[in-house]
Short mmCIF file of C-alpha atoms and ligand atoms in Angstrom, two decimals:
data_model
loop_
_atom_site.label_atom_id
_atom_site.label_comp_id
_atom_site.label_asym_id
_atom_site.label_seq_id
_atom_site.Cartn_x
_atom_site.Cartn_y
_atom_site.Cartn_z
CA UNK Z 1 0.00 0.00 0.00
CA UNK Z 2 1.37 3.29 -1.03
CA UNK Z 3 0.20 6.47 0.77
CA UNK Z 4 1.27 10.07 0.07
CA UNK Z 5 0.85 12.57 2.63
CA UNK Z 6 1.00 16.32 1.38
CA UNK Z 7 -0.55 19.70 3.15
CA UNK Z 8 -0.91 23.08 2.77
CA UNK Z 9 -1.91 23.74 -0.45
CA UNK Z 10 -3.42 27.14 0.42
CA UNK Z 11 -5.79 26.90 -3.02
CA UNK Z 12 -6.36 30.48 -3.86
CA UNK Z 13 -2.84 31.88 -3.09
CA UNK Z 14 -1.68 35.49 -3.96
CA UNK Z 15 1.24 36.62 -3.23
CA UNK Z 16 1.24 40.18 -3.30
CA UNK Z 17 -1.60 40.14 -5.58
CA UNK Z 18 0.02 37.98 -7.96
CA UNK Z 19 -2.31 34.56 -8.50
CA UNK Z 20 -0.67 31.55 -7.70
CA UNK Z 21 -3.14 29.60 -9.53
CA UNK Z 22 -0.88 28.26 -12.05
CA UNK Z 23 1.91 26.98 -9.87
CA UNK Z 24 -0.61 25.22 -8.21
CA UNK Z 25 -1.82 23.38 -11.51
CA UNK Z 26 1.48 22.69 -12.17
CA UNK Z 27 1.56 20.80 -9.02
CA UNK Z 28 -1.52 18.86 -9.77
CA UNK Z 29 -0.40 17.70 -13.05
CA UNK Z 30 3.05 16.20 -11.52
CA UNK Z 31 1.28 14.82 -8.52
CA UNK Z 32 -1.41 12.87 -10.81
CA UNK Z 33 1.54 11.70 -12.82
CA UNK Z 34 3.07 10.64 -9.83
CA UNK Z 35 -0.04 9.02 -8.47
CA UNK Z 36 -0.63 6.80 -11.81
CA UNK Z 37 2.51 6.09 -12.01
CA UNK Z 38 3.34 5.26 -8.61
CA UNK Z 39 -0.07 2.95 -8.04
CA UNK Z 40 -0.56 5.30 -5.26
CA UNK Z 41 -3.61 4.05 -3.27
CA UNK Z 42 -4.60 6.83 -0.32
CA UNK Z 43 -3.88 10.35 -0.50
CA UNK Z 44 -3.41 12.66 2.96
CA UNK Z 45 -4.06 16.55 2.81
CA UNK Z 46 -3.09 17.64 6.35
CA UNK Z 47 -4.51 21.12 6.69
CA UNK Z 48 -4.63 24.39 5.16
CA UNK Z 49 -6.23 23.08 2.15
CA UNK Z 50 -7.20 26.75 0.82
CA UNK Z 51 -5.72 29.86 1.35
CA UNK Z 52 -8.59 31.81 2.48
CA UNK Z 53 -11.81 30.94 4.67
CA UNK Z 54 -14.23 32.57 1.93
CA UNK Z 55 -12.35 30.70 -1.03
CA UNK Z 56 -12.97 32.23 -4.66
CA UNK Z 57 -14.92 30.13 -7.38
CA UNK Z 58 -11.52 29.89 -9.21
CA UNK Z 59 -9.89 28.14 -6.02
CA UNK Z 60 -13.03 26.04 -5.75
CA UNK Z 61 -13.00 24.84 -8.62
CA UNK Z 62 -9.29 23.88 -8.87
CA UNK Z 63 -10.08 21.89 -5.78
CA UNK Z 64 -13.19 19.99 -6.67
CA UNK Z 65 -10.98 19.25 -10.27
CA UNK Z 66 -8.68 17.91 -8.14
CA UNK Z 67 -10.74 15.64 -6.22
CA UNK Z 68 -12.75 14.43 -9.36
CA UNK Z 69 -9.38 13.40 -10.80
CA UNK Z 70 -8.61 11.43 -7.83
CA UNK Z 71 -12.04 9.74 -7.59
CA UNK Z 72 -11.60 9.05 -11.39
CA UNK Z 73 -8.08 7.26 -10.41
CA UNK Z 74 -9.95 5.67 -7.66
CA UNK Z 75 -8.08 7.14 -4.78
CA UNK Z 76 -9.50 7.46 -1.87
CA UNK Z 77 -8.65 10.42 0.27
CA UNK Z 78 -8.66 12.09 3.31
CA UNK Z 79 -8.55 15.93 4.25
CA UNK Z 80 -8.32 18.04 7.35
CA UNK Z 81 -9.22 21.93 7.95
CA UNK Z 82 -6.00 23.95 8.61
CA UNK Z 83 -6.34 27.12 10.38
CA UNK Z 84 -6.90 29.04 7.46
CA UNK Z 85 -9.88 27.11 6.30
CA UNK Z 86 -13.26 27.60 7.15
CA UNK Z 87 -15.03 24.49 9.06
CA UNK Z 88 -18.24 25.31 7.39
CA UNK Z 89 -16.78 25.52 4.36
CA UNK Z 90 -14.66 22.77 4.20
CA UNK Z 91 -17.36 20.06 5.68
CA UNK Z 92 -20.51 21.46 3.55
CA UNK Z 93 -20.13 18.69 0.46
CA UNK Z 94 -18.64 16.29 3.40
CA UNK Z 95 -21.57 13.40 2.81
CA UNK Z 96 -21.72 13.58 -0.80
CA UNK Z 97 -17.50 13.34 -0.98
CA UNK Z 98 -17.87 10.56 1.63
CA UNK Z 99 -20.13 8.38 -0.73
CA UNK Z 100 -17.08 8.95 -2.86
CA UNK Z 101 -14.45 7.96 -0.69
CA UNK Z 102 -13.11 11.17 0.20
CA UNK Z 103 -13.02 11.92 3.57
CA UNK Z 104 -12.85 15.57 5.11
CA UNK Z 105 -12.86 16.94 9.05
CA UNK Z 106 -13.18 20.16 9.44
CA UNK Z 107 -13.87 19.91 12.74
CA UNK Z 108 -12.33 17.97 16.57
CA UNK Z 109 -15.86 16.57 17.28
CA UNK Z 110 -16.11 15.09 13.58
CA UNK Z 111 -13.06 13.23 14.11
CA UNK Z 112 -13.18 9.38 13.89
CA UNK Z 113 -10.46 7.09 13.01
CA UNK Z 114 -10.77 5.67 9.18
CA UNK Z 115 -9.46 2.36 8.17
CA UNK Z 116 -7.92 1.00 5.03
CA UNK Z 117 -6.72 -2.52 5.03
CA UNK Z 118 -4.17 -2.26 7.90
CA UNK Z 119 -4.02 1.01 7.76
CA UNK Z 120 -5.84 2.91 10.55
CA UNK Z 121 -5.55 6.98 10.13
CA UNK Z 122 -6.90 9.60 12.59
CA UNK Z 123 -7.65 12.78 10.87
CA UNK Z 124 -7.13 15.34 13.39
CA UNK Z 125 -7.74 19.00 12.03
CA UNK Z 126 -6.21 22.04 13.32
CA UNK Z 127 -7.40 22.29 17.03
CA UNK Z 128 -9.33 25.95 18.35
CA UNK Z 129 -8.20 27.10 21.77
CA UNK Z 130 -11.55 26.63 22.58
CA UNK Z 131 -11.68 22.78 21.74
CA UNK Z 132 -8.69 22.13 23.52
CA UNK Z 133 -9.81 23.92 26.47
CA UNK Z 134 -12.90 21.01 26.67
CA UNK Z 135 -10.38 18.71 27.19
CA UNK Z 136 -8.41 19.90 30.23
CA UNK Z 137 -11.35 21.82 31.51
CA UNK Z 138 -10.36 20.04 35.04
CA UNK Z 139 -6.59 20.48 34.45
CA UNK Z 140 -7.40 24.27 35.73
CA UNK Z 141 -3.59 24.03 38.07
CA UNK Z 142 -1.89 24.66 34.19
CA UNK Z 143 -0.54 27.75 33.14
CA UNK Z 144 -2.89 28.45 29.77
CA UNK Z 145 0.14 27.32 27.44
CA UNK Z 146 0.89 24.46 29.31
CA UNK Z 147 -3.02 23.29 29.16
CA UNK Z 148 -3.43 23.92 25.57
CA UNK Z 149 0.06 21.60 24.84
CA UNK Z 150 -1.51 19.11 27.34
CA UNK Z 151 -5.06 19.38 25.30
CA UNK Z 152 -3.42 18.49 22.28
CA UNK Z 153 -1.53 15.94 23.41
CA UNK Z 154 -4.10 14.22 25.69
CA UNK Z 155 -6.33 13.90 21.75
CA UNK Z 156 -4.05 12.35 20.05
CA UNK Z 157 -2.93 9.60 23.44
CA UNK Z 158 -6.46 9.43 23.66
CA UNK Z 159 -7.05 8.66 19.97
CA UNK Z 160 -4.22 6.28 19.46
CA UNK Z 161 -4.96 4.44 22.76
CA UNK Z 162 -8.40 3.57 21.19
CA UNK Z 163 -7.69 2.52 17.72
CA UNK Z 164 -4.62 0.31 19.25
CA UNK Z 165 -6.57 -1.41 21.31
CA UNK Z 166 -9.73 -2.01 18.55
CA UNK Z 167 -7.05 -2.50 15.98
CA UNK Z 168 -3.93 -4.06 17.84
CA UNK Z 169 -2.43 -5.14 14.77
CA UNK Z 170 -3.06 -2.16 12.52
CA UNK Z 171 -0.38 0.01 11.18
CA UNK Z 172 -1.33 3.88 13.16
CA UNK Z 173 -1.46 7.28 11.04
CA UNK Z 174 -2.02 10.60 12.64
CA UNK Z 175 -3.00 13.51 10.77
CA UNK Z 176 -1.98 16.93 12.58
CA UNK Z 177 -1.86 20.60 11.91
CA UNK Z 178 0.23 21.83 14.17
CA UNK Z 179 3.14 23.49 15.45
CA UNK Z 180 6.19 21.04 16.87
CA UNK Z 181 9.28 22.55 18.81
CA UNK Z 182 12.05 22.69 16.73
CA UNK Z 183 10.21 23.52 13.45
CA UNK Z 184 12.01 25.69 10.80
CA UNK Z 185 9.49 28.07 9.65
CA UNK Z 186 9.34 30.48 6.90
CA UNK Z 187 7.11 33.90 6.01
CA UNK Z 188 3.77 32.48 5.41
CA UNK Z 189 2.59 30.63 8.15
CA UNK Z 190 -0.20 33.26 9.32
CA UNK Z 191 -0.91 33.44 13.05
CA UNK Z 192 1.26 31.31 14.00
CA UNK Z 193 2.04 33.43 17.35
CA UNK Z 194 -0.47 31.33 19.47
CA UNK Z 195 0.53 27.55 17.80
CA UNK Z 196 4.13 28.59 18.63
CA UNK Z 197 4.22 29.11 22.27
CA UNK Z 198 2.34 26.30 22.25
CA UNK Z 199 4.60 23.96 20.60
CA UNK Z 200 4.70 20.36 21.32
CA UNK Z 201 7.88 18.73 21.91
CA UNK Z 202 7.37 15.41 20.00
CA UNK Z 203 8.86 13.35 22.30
CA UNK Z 204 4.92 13.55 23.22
CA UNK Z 205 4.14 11.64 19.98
CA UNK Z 206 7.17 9.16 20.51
CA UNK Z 207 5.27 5.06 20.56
CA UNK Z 208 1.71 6.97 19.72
CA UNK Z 209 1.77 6.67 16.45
CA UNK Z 210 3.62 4.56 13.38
CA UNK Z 211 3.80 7.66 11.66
CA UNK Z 212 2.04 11.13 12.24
CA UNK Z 213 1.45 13.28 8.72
CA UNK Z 214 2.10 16.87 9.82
CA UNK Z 215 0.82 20.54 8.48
CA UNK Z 216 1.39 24.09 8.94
CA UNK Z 217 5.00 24.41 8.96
CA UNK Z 218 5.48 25.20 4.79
CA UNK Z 219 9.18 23.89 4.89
CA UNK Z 220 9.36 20.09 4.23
CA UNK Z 221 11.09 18.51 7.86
CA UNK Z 222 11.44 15.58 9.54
CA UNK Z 223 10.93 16.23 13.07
CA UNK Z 224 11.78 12.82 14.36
CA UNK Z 225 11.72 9.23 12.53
CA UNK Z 226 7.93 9.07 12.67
CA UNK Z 227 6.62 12.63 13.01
CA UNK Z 228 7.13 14.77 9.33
CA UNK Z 229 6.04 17.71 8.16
CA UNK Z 230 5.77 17.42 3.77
CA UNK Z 231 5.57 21.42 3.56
CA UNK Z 232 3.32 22.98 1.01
CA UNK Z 233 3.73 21.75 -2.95
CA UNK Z 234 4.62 25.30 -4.23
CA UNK Z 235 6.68 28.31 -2.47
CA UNK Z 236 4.12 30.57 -0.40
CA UNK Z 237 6.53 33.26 0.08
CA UNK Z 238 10.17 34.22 -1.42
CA UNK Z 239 11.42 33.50 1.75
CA UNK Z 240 10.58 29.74 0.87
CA UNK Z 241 12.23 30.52 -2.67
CA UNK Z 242 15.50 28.42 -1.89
CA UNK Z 243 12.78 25.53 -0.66
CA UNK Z 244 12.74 21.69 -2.11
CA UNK Z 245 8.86 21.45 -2.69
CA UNK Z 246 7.22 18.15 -2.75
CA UNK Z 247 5.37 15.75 -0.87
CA UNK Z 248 5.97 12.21 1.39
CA UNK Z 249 5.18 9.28 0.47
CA UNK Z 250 5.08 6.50 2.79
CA UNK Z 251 4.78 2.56 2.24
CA UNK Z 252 3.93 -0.22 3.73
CA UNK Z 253 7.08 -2.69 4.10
CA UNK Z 254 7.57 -5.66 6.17
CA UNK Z 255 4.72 -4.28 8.94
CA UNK Z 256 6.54 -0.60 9.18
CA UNK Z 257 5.95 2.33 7.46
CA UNK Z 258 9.20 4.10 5.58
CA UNK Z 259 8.65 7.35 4.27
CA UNK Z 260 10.26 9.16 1.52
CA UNK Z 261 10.29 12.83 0.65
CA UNK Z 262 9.40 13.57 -3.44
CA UNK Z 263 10.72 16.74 -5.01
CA UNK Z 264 8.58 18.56 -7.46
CA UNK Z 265 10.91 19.99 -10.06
CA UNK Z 266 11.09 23.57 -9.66
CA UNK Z 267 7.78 25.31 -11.40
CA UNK Z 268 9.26 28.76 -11.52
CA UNK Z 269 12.36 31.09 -10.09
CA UNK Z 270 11.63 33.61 -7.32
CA UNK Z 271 13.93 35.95 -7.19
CA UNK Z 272 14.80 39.05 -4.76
CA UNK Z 273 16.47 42.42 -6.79
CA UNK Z 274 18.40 44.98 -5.26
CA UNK Z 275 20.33 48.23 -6.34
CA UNK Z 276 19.89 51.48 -8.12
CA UNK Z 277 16.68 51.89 -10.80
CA UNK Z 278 19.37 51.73 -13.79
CA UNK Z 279 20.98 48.54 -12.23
CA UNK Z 280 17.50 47.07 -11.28
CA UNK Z 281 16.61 47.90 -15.08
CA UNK Z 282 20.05 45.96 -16.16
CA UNK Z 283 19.67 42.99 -14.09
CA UNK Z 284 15.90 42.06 -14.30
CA UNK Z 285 16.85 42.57 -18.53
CA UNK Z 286 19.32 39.88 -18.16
CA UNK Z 287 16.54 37.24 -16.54
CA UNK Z 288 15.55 34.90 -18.53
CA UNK Z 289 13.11 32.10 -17.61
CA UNK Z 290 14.22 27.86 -17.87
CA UNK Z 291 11.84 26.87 -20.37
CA UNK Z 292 8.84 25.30 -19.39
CA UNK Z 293 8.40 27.26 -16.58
CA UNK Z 294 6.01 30.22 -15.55
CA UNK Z 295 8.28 33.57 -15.28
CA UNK Z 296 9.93 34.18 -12.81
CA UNK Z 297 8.92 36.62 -10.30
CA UNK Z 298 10.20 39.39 -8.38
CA UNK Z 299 10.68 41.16 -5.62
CA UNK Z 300 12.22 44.37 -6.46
CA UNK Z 301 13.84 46.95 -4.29
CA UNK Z 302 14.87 50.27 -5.80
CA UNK Z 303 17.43 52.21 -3.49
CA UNK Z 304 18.36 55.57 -4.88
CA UNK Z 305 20.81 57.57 -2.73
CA UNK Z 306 18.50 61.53 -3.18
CA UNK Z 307 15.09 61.84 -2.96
CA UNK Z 308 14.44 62.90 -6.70
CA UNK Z 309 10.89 63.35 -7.69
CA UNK Z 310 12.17 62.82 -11.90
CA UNK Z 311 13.38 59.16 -10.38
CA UNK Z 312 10.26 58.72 -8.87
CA UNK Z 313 8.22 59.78 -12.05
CA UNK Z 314 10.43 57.59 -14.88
CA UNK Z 315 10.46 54.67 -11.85
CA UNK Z 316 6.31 54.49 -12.19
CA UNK Z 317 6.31 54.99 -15.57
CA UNK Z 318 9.06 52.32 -16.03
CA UNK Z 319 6.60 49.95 -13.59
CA UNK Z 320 3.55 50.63 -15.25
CA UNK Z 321 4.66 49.76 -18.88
CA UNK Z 322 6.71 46.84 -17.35
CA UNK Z 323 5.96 43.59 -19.58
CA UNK Z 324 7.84 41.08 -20.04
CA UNK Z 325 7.14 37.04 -20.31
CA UNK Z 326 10.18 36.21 -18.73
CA UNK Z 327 9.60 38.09 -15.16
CA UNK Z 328 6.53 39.00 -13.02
CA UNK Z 329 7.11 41.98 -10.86
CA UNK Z 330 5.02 40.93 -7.51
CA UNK Z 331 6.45 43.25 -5.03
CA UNK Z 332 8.07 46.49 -5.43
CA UNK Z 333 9.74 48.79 -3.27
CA UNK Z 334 11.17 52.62 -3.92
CA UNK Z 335 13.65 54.22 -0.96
CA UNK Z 336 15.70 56.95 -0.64
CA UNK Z 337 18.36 56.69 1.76
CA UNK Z 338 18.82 60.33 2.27
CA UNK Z 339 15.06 61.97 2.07
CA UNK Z 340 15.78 64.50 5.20
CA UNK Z 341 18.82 66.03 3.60
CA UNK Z 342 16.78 66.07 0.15
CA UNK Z 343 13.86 68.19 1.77
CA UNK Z 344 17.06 70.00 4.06
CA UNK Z 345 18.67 71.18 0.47
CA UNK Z 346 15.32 73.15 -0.68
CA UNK Z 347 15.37 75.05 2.13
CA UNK Z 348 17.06 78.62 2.63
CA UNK Z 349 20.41 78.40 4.52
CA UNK Z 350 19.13 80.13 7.59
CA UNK Z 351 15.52 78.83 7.33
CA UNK Z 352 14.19 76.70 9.79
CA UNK Z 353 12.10 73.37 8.24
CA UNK Z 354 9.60 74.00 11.14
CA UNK Z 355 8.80 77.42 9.16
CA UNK Z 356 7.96 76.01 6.08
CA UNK Z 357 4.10 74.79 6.08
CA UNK Z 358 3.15 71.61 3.58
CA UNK Z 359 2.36 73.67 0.93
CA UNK Z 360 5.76 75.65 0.93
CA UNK Z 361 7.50 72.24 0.75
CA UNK Z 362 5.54 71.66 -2.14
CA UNK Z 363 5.69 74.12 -4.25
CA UNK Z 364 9.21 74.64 -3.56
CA UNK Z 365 9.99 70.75 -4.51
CA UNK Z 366 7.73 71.18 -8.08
CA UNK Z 367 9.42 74.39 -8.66
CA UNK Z 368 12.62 71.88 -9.36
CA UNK Z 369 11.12 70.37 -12.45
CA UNK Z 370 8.75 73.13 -13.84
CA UNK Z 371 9.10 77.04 -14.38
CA UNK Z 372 5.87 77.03 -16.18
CA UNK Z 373 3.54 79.59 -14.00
CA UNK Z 374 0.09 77.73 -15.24
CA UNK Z 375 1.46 74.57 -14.38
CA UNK Z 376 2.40 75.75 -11.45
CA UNK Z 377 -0.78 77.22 -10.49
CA UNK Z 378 -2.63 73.79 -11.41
CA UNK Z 379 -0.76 72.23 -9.00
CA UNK Z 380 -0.90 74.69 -6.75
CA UNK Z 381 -4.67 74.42 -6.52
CA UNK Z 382 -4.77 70.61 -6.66
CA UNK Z 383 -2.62 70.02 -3.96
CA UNK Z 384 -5.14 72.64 -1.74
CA UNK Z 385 -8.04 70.34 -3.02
CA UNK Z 386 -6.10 67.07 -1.74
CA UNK Z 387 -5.13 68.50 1.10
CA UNK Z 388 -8.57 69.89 2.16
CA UNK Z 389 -10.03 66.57 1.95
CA UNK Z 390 -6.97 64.91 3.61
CA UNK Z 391 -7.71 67.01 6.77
CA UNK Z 392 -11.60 66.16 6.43
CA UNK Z 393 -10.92 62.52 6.64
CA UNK Z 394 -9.13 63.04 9.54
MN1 MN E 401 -0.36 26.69 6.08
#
């Protein structure tokens, strides 16, 4: 029996507004390779399934495509709610995807051990404060972290103590979304404040489980010999742009489970750019995209040494013609190191910055780059308009 465990696919990704619909597709088209390929029979989404609690159609649909493939393959599947999905949302079609062997928990009290073969996994979604509290509600001499590790814990002993004893010869699969001590973690695990003090040392987990199938933590880690996190199937952030992406799969040998990590070959290049506008023009002209991948996109950082408004002007007019199939700009970023000594030079020698009211500063700084009087009238006016209705919003 061959079983793949992946997580956080946050359908429905943008990263700074850029859609990361296509990297996902890329994924699914590897993964179904993979899965026909492979004879893979049981597929594991730990959490975090999409991006957003209110997903879009687009999103919804690339997940229900998904799934259909997968029932068409006959795989049978099981998914848990991370803490960005929505319960509601993610259990709605649950009877309907149950008749077809697709199994989803959104939520702790829905959670009921499911058994293939000799196989037995406990899908256990990403656990609310408030559900853990019902479990050491009489544990009240714990500090509040302490009680919510001890919650957590005291589910999954719980759990595992149950299905050993009904199935004492079955192999034992958790499914978590959580946070483990020791985790490496990169930009876009959201809220992860709370899940982090509370993070469980997994010497917790040690005998509980034959294996537990681990999400939120985006970077693919092993945490110990039986607990793994597979980390999402595309980079979430460029701070995950150095990342192997892939997913685990584990088999059934000899009455253990050995798991393997799978890279997905790179789907695109992320890339951080740094210098002056001309050398930020010069190096993202040089990029050039591996073929059959998307373009490669950036996260550009302009530094200019003096605030210059004719920068700033050719800089937005350079970004809002920018076009290119080889790079996608995603983030952008203007700064001027020295703005104070930039405002400092249009003043008099022996005048005082705290004399000069907004408008002065103004019209002194578009004096630079026009002498035309009507012009500077215009302006004049339109920066009174603005400003009246700046101070009225107040
Ligand atoms: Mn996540």
């Amino acid at each position: 029996m061959k079983i793949i465990h992946t997580a956080d696919w946050h359908i429905g990704k943008q990263l700074h507004n850029i859609d990361l619909h296509e990297d996902f597709d890329h994924f699914v088209k590897y993964f179904l390779e993979f899965i026909i390929k492979e004879k893979v029979d049981l597929v594991l989404v730990s959490g975090d399934i999409f991006d957003t609690s209110v997903p879009s159609n687009q999103a919804r649909k690339q997940y229900f495509n998904l799934l259909t493939s997968l029932v068409k393959l006959q795989i049978k599947v099981i998914l848990t709610a991370g803490n960005h999905d929505s319960i509601s949302n993610i259990e709605a079609p649950k009877e309907i995807l149950e008749y077809l062997d697709i199994y989803v928990v959104g939520d702790m009290d829905s959670v009921k051990p499911i058994t293939f073969g000799e196989v037995t996994i406990i899908p256990i979604p990403f656990l609310y404060d408030k559900d853990v509290r019902k479990i050491v509600a009489e544990q009240s001499e714990l500090n509040r972290v302490e009680s919510v590790k001890q919650g957590i814990v005291n589910l999954f002993q719980s759990q595992s103590a149950t299905v050993r004893q009904a199935y004492p010869q079955h192999l034992l699969i958790a499914m978590g979304h959580l946070f483990m001590q020791g985790v490496k973690e990169s930009e876009s695990e959201r809220d992860i404040q709370v899940g982090k003090l509370a993070a469980i040392e997994s010497e917790r987990f040690d005998n509980l489980f034959d294996y537990v199938a681990l999400g939120h933590i985006h970077r693919p880690q092993r945490i110990s010999d039986t607990v793994r996190y597979s980390g999402s199937p595309i980079p979430l952030s460029f701070s995950e742009r150095d990342d192997k992406k892939g997913f685990v799969v584990l088999e059934c040998l000899n009455g253990k489970l050995e798991s393997n990590f799978v890279e997905i070959p790179k789907m695109r290049d992320f890339k951080k750019v740094s210098g002056t506008f001309v050398e930020v023009k010069e190096k993202i002209e040089a990029f050039v995209k591996p073929e059959n991948q998307l373009p490669i996109l950036l996260d550009v950082e302009i530094i200019e040494e003096k605030e210059d408004s004719i920068v700033r002007i050719e800089v937005n007019d350079w970004l809002t013609r920018y076009k290119s199939a080889q790079c996608v700009i995603a983030n952008f970023k203007l700064k001027f190191v020295n703005t104070e000594n930039a405002i400092k030079s249009l003043l008099q020698i022996d005048q005082n910055i705290a004399e000069m009211n907004p408008r002065n500063v103004f019209i002194k700084k578009i004096t630079e780059e026009t002498s035309d009087t009507e012009d500077l009238a215009l302006m004049g006016e339109s920066f009174d308009e603005l400003l009246e209705i700046a101070l009225n919003e107040k």
